[in-house]
Backbone as JSON, one array per atom type, in Angstrom:
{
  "sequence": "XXXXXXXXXXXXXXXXXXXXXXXXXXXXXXXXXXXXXXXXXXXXXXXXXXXXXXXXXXXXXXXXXXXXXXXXXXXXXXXXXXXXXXXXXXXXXXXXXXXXXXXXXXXXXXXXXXXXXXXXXXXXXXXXXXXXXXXXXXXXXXXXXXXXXXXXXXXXXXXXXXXXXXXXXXXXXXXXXXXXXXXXXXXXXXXXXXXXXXXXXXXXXXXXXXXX",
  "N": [[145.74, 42.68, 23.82], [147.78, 43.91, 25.01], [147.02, 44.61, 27.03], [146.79, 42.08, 28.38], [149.86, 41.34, 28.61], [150.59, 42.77, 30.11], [148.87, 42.35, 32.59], [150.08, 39.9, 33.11], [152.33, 40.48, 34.32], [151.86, 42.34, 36.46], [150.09, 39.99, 37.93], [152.15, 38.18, 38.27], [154.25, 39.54, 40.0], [152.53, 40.51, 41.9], [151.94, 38.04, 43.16], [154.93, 37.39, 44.2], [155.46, 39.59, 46.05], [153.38, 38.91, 47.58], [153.91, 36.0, 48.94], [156.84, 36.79, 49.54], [156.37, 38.51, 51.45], [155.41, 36.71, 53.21], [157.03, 34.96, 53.56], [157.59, 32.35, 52.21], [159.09, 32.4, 50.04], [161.27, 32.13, 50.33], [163.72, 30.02, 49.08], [163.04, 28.64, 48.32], [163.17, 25.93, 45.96], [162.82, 23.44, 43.48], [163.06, 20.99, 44.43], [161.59, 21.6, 47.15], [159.36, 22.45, 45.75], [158.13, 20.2, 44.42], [157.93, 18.62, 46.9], [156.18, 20.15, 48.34], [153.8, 20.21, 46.8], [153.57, 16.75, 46.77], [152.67, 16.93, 49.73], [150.71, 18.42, 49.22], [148.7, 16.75, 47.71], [148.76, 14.75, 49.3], [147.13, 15.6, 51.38], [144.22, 15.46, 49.97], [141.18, 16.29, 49.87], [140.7, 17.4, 52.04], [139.66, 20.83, 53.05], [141.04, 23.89, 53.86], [140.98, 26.1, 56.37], [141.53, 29.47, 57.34], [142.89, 29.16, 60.0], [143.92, 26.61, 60.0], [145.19, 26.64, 57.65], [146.9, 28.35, 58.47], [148.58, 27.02, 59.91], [149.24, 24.74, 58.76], [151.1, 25.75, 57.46], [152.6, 26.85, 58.96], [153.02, 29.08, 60.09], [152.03, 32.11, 61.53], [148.88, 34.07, 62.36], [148.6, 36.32, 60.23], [147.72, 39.69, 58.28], [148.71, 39.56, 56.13], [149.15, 36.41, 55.28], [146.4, 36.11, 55.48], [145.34, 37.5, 53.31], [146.81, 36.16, 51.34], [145.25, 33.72, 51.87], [142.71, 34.38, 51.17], [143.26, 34.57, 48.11], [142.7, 32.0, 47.22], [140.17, 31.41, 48.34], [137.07, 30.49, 47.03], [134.63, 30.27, 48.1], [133.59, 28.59, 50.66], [135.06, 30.38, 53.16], [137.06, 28.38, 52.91], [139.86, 26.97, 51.26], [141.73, 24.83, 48.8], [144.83, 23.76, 49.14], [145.88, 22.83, 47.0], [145.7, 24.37, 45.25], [147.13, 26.43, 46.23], [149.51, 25.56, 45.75], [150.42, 25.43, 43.61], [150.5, 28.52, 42.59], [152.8, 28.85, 43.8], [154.16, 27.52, 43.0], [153.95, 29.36, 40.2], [155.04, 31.85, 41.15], [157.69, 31.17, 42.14], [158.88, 30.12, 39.4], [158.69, 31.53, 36.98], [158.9, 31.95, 34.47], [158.44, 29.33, 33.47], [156.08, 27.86, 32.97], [155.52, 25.14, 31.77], [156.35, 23.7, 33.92], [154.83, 24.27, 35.96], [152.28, 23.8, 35.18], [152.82, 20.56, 35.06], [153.59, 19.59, 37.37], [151.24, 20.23, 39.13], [149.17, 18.83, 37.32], [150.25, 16.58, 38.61], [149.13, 16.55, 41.36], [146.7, 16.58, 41.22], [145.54, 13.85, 39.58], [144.44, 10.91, 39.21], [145.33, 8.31, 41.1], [144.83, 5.7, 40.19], [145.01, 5.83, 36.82], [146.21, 8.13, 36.25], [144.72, 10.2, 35.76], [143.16, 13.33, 34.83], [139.82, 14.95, 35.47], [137.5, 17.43, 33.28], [136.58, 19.86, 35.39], [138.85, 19.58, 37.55], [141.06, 20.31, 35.71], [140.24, 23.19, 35.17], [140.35, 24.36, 37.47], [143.18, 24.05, 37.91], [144.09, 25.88, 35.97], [142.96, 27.93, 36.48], [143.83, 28.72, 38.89], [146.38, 28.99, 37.67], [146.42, 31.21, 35.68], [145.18, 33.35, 37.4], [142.7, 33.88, 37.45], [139.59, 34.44, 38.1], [137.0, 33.13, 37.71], [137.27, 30.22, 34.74], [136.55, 29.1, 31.54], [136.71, 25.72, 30.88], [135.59, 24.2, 29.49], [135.22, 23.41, 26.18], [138.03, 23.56, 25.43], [139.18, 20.83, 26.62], [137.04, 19.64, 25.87], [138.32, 19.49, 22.86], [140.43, 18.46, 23.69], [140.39, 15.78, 24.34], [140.18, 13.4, 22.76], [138.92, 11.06, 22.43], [136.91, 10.79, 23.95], [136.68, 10.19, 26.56], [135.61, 11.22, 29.24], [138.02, 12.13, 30.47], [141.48, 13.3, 31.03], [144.86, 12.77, 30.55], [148.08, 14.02, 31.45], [150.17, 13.7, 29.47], [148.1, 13.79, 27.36], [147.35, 16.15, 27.85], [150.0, 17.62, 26.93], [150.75, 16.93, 24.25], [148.47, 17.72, 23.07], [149.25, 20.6, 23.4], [151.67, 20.59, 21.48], [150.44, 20.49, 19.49], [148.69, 22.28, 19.59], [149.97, 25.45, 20.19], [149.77, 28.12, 20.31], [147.03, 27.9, 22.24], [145.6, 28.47, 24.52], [145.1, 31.39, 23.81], [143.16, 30.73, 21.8], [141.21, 29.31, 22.97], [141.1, 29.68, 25.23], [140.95, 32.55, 25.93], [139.61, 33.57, 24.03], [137.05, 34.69, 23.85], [136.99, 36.67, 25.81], [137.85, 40.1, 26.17], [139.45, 40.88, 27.94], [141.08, 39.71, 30.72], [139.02, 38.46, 33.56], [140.29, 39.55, 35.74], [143.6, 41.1, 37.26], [145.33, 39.19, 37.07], [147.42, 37.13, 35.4], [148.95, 34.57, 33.9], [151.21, 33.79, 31.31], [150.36, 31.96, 29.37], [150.09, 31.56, 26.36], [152.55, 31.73, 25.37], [153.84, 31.07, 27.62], [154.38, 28.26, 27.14], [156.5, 26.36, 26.38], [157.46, 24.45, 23.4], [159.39, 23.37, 21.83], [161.01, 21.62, 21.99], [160.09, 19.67, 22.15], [159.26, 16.26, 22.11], [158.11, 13.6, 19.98], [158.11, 10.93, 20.58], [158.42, 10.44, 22.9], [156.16, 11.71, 24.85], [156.66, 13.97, 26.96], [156.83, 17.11, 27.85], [158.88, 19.63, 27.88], [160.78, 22.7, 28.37], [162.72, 24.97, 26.39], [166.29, 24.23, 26.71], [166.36, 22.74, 28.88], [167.05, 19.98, 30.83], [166.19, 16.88, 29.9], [165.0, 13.95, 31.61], [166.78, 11.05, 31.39], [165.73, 7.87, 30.54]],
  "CA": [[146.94, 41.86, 23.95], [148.7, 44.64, 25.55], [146.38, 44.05, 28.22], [146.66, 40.53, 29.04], [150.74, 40.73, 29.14], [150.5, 43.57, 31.33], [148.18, 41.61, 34.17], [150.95, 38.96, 33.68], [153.54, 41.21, 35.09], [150.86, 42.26, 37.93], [149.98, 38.66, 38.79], [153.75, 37.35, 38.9], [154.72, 40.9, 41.06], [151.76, 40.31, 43.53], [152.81, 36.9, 43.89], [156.15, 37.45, 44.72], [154.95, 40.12, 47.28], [152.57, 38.23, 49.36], [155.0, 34.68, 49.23], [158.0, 37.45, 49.84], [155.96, 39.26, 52.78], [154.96, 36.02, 54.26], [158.48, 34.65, 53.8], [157.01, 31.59, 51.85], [159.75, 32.02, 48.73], [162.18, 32.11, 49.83], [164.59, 28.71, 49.36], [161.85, 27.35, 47.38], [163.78, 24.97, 45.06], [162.42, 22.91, 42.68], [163.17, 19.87, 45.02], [160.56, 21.84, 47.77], [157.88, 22.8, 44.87], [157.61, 18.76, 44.73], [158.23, 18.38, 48.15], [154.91, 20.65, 48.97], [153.07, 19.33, 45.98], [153.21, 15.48, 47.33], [152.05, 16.59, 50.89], [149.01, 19.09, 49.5], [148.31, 15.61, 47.15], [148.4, 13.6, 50.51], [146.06, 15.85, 52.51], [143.63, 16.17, 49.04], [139.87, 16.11, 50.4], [140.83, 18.11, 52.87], [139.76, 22.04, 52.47], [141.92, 24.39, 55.15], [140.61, 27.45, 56.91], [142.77, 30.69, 57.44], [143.99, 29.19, 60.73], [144.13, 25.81, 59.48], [146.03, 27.05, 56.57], [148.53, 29.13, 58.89], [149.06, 25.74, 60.9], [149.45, 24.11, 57.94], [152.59, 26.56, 56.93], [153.78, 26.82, 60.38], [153.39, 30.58, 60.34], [151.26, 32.74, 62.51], [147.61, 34.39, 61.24], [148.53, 37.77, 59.99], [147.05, 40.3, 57.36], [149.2, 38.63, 54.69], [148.67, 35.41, 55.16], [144.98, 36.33, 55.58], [145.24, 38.23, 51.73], [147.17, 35.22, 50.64], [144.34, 32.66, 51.94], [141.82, 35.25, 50.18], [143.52, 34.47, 46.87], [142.33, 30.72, 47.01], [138.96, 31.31, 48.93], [135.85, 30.84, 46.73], [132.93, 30.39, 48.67], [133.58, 29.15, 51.83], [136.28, 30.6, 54.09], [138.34, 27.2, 52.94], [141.15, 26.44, 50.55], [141.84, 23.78, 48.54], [145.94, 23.66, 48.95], [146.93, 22.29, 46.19], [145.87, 25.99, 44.22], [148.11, 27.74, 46.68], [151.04, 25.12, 45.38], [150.65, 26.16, 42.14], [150.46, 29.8, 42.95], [153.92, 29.07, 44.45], [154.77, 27.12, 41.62], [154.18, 30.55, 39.46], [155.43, 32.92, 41.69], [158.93, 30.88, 41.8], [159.03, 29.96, 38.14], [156.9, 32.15, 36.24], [159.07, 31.5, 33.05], [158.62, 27.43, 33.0], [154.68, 26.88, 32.53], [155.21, 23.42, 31.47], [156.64, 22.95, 35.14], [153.85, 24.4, 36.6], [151.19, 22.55, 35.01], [153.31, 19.01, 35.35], [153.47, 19.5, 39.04], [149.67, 20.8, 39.33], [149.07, 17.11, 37.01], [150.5, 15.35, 39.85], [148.12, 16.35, 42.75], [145.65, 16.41, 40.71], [145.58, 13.11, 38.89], [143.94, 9.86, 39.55], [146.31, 7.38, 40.82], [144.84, 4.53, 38.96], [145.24, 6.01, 35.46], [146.9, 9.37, 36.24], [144.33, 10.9, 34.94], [142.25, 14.58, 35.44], [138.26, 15.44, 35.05], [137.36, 18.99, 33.67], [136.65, 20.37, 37.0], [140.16, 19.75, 37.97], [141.6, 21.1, 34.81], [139.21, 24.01, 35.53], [140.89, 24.1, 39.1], [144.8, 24.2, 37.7], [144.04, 26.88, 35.06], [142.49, 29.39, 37.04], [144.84, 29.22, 39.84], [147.36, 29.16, 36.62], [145.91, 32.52, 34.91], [144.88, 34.28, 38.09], [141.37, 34.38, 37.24], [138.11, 33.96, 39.61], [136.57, 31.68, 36.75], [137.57, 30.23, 33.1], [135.71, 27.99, 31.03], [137.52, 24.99, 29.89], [134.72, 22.77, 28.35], [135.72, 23.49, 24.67], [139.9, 22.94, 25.67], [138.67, 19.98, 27.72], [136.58, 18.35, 25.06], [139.57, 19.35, 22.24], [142.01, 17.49, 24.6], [139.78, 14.36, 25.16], [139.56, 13.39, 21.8], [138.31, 9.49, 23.26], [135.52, 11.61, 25.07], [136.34, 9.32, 27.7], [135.68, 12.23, 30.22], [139.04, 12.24, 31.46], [142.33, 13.46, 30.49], [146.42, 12.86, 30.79], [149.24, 14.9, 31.33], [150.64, 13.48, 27.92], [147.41, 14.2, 26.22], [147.73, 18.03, 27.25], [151.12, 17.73, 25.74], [150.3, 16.42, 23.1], [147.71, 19.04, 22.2], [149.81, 22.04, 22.91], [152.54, 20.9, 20.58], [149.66, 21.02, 17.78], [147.93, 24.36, 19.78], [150.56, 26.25, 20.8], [148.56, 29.46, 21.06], [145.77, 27.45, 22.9], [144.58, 29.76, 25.58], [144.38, 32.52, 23.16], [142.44, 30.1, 20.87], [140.39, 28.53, 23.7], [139.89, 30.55, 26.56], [140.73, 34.15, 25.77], [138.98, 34.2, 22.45], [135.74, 35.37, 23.85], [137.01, 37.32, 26.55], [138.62, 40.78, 25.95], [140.76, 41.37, 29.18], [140.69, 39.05, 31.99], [138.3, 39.09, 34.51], [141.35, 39.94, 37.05], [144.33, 41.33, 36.49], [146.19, 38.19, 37.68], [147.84, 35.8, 34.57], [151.0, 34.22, 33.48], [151.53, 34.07, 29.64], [149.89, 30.74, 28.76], [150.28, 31.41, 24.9], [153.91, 31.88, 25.12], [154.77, 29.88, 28.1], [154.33, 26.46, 26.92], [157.18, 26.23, 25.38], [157.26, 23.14, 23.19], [160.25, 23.64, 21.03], [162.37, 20.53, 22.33], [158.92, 18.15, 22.46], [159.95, 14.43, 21.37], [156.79, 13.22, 19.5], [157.75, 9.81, 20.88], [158.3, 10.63, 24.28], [155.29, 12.61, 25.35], [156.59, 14.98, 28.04], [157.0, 18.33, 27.48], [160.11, 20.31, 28.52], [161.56, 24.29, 28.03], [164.42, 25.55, 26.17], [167.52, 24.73, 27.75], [166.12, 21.93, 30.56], [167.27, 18.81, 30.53], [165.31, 15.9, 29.91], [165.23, 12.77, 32.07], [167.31, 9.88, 30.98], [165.51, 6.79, 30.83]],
  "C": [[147.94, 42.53, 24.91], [148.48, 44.22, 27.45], [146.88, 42.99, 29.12], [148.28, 40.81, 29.33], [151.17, 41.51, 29.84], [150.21, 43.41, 32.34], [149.5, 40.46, 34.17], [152.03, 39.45, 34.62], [152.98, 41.27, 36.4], [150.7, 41.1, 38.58], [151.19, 38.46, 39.42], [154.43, 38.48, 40.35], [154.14, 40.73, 42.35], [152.3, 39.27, 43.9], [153.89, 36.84, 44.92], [156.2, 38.64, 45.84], [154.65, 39.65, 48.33], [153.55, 37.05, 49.31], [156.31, 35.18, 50.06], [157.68, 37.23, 51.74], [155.43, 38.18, 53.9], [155.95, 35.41, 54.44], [158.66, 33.29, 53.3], [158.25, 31.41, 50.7], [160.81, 31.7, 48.9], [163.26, 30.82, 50.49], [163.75, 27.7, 49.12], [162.37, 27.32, 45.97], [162.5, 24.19, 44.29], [161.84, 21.41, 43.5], [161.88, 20.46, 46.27], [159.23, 22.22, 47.15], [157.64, 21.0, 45.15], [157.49, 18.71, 45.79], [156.64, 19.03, 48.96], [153.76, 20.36, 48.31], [152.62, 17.71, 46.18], [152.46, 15.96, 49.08], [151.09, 17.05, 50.71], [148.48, 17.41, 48.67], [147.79, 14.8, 48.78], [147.3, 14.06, 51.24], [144.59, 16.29, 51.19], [141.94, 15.7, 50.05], [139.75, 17.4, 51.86], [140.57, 20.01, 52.33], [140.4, 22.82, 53.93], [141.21, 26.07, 54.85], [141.65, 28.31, 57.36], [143.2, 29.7, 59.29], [144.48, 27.46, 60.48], [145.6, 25.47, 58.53], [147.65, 27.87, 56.96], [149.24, 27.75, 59.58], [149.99, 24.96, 59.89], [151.07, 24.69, 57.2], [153.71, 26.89, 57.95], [153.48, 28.24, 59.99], [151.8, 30.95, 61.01], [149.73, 33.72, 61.39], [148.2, 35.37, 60.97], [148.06, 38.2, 58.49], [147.59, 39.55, 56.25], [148.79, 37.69, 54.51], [147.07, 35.45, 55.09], [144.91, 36.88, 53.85], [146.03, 36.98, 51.01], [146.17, 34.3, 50.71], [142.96, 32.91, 50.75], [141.96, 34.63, 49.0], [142.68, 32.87, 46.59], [141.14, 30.56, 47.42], [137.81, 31.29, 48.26], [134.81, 30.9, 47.21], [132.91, 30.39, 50.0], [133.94, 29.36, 53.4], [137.36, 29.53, 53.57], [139.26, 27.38, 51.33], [141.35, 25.23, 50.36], [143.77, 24.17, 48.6], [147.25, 23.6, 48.1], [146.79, 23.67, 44.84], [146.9, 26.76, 45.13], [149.62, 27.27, 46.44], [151.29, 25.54, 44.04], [150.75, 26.98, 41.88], [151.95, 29.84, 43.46], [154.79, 29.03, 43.31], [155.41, 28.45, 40.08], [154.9, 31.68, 39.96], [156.82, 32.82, 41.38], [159.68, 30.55, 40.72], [158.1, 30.39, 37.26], [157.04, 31.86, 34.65], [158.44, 29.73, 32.84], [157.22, 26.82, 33.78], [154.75, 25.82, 32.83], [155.87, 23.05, 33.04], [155.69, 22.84, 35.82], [152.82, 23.05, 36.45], [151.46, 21.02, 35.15], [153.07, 18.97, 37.07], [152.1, 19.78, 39.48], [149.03, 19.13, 38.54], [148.83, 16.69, 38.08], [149.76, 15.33, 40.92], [147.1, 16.1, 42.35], [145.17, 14.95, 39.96], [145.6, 11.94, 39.74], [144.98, 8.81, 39.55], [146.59, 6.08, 40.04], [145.34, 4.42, 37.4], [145.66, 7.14, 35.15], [146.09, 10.51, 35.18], [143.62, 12.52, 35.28], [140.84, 14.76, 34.63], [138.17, 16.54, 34.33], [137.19, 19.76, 34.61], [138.26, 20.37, 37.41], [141.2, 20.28, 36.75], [141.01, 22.52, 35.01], [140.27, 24.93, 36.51], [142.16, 25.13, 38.66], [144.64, 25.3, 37.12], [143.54, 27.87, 35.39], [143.02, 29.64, 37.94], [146.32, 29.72, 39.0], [147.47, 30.54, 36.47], [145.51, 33.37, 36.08], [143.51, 34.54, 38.32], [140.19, 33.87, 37.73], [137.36, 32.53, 38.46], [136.96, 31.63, 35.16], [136.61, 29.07, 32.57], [136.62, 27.48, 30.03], [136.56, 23.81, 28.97], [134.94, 22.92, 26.84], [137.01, 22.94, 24.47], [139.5, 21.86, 25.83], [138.36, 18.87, 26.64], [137.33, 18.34, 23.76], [140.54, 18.35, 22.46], [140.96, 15.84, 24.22], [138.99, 13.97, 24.13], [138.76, 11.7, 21.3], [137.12, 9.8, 23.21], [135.26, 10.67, 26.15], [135.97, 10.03, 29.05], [136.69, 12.35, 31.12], [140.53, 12.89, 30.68], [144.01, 13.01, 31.18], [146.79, 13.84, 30.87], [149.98, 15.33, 30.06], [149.77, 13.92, 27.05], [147.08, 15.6, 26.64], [148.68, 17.93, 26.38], [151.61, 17.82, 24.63], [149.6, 17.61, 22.16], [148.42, 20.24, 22.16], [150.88, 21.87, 22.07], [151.53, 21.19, 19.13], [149.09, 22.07, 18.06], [148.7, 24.68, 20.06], [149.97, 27.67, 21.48], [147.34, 28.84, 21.61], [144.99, 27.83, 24.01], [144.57, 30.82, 24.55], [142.8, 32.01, 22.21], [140.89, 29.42, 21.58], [139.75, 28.74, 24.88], [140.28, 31.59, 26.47], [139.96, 34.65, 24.67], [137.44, 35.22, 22.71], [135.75, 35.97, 25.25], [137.81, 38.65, 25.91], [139.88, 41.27, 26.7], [140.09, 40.22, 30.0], [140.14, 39.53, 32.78], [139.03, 39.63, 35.96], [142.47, 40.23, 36.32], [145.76, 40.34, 36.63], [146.08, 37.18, 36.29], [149.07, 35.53, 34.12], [150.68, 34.24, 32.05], [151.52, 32.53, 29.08], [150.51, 30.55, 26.97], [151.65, 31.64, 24.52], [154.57, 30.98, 25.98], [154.91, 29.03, 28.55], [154.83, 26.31, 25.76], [157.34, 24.69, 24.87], [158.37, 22.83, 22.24], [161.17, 22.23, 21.18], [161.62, 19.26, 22.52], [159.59, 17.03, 21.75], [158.07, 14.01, 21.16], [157.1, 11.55, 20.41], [157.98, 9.3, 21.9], [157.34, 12.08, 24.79], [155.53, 13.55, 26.68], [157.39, 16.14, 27.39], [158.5, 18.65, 28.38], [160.24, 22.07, 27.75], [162.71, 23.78, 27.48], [165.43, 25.38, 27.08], [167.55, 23.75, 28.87], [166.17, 20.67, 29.93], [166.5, 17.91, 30.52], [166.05, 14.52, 30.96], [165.91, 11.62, 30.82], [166.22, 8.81, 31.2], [166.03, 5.4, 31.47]]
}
């Protein structure tokens, strides 16, 4: 345990390093986390190569940006975008989870029925936690209690006000340390304390809710 909230410190630190050192953080508002979240959504199909990816930021190739592209690179040379918005997402708000994952929702989610696959839950949660791979088919089929093979935003929500500890319960249980030392604090921060059972969106301590 000591473990895991020790790599969180490490993850959020590197973050804020390479975003710093590439110059990526800074005057990143809330209003530009959406703002870069609707355009990686718009270009989704699209995977971006390190110079692709510098084009794509307006900044020039260098070692950083090259160790930042790294972070998102699984197989080959490319980047899916919308993990390096969420990576921003954590870097700039590492306390407010439930922002993250709402904004990671939104690129991710089928416009017809706003919905997400496992694979793309998969996706969000390992760019979330830091970690090269997680296995969500147990969370996944918890959440998706239809088994329509798809999920909401609301029906995460939903489940973490009844799991709260639900990454310890669901994907750390049969790991002992992460396979990296890159994670944010899943089991603490999804905070659910201010949930409205009959308005399904989540919110933090302290953050205002939309008016209807």
């Amino acid at each position: 345990c000591c473990l895991y909230f020790c790599s969180v410190c490490v993850y959020t630190v590197f973050l804020n390093h390479v975003f710093s050192m590439c110059r990526l953080r800074t005057g990143t508002t809330d209003t530009v986390l959406q703002q870069q979240a609707s355009r990686a959504r718009n270009i989704w199909g699209y995977r971006l190569g390190l110079e692709d990816f510098a084009q794509y930021l307006d900044l020039p190739v260098t070692d950083m940006l090259t160790e930042l592209h790294s972070l998102f690179n699984q197989v080959d040379g490319q980047i899916d975008v919308r993990e390096y918005v969420i990576a921003l997402s954590v870097a700039c708000q590492p306390s407010k989870a439930m922002d993250t994952l709402r904004l990671a929702f939104g690129m991710y989610e089928a416009k017809e029925d706003r919905a997400i696959v496992e694979k793309e839950l998969a996706s969000i949660l390992r760019t979330a936690l830091g970690v090269a791979e997680v296995d969500v088919t147990e969370l996944f089929s918890a959440i998706d209690t239809l088994d329509a093979g798809k999920i909401t935003h609301d029906d995460f929500c939903r489940f973490v006000v009844q799991h709260p500890d639900f990454a310890q319960e669901y994907l750390l249980s049969s790991r002992e340390t992460p396979s990296t030392p890159h994670t944010i604090p899943l089991t603490n921060g999804f905070s659910v304390d201010r949930y409205n059972t009959e308005e399904p969106t989540c919110s933090l301590p302290g953050q205002k809710r939309k008016e209807d």
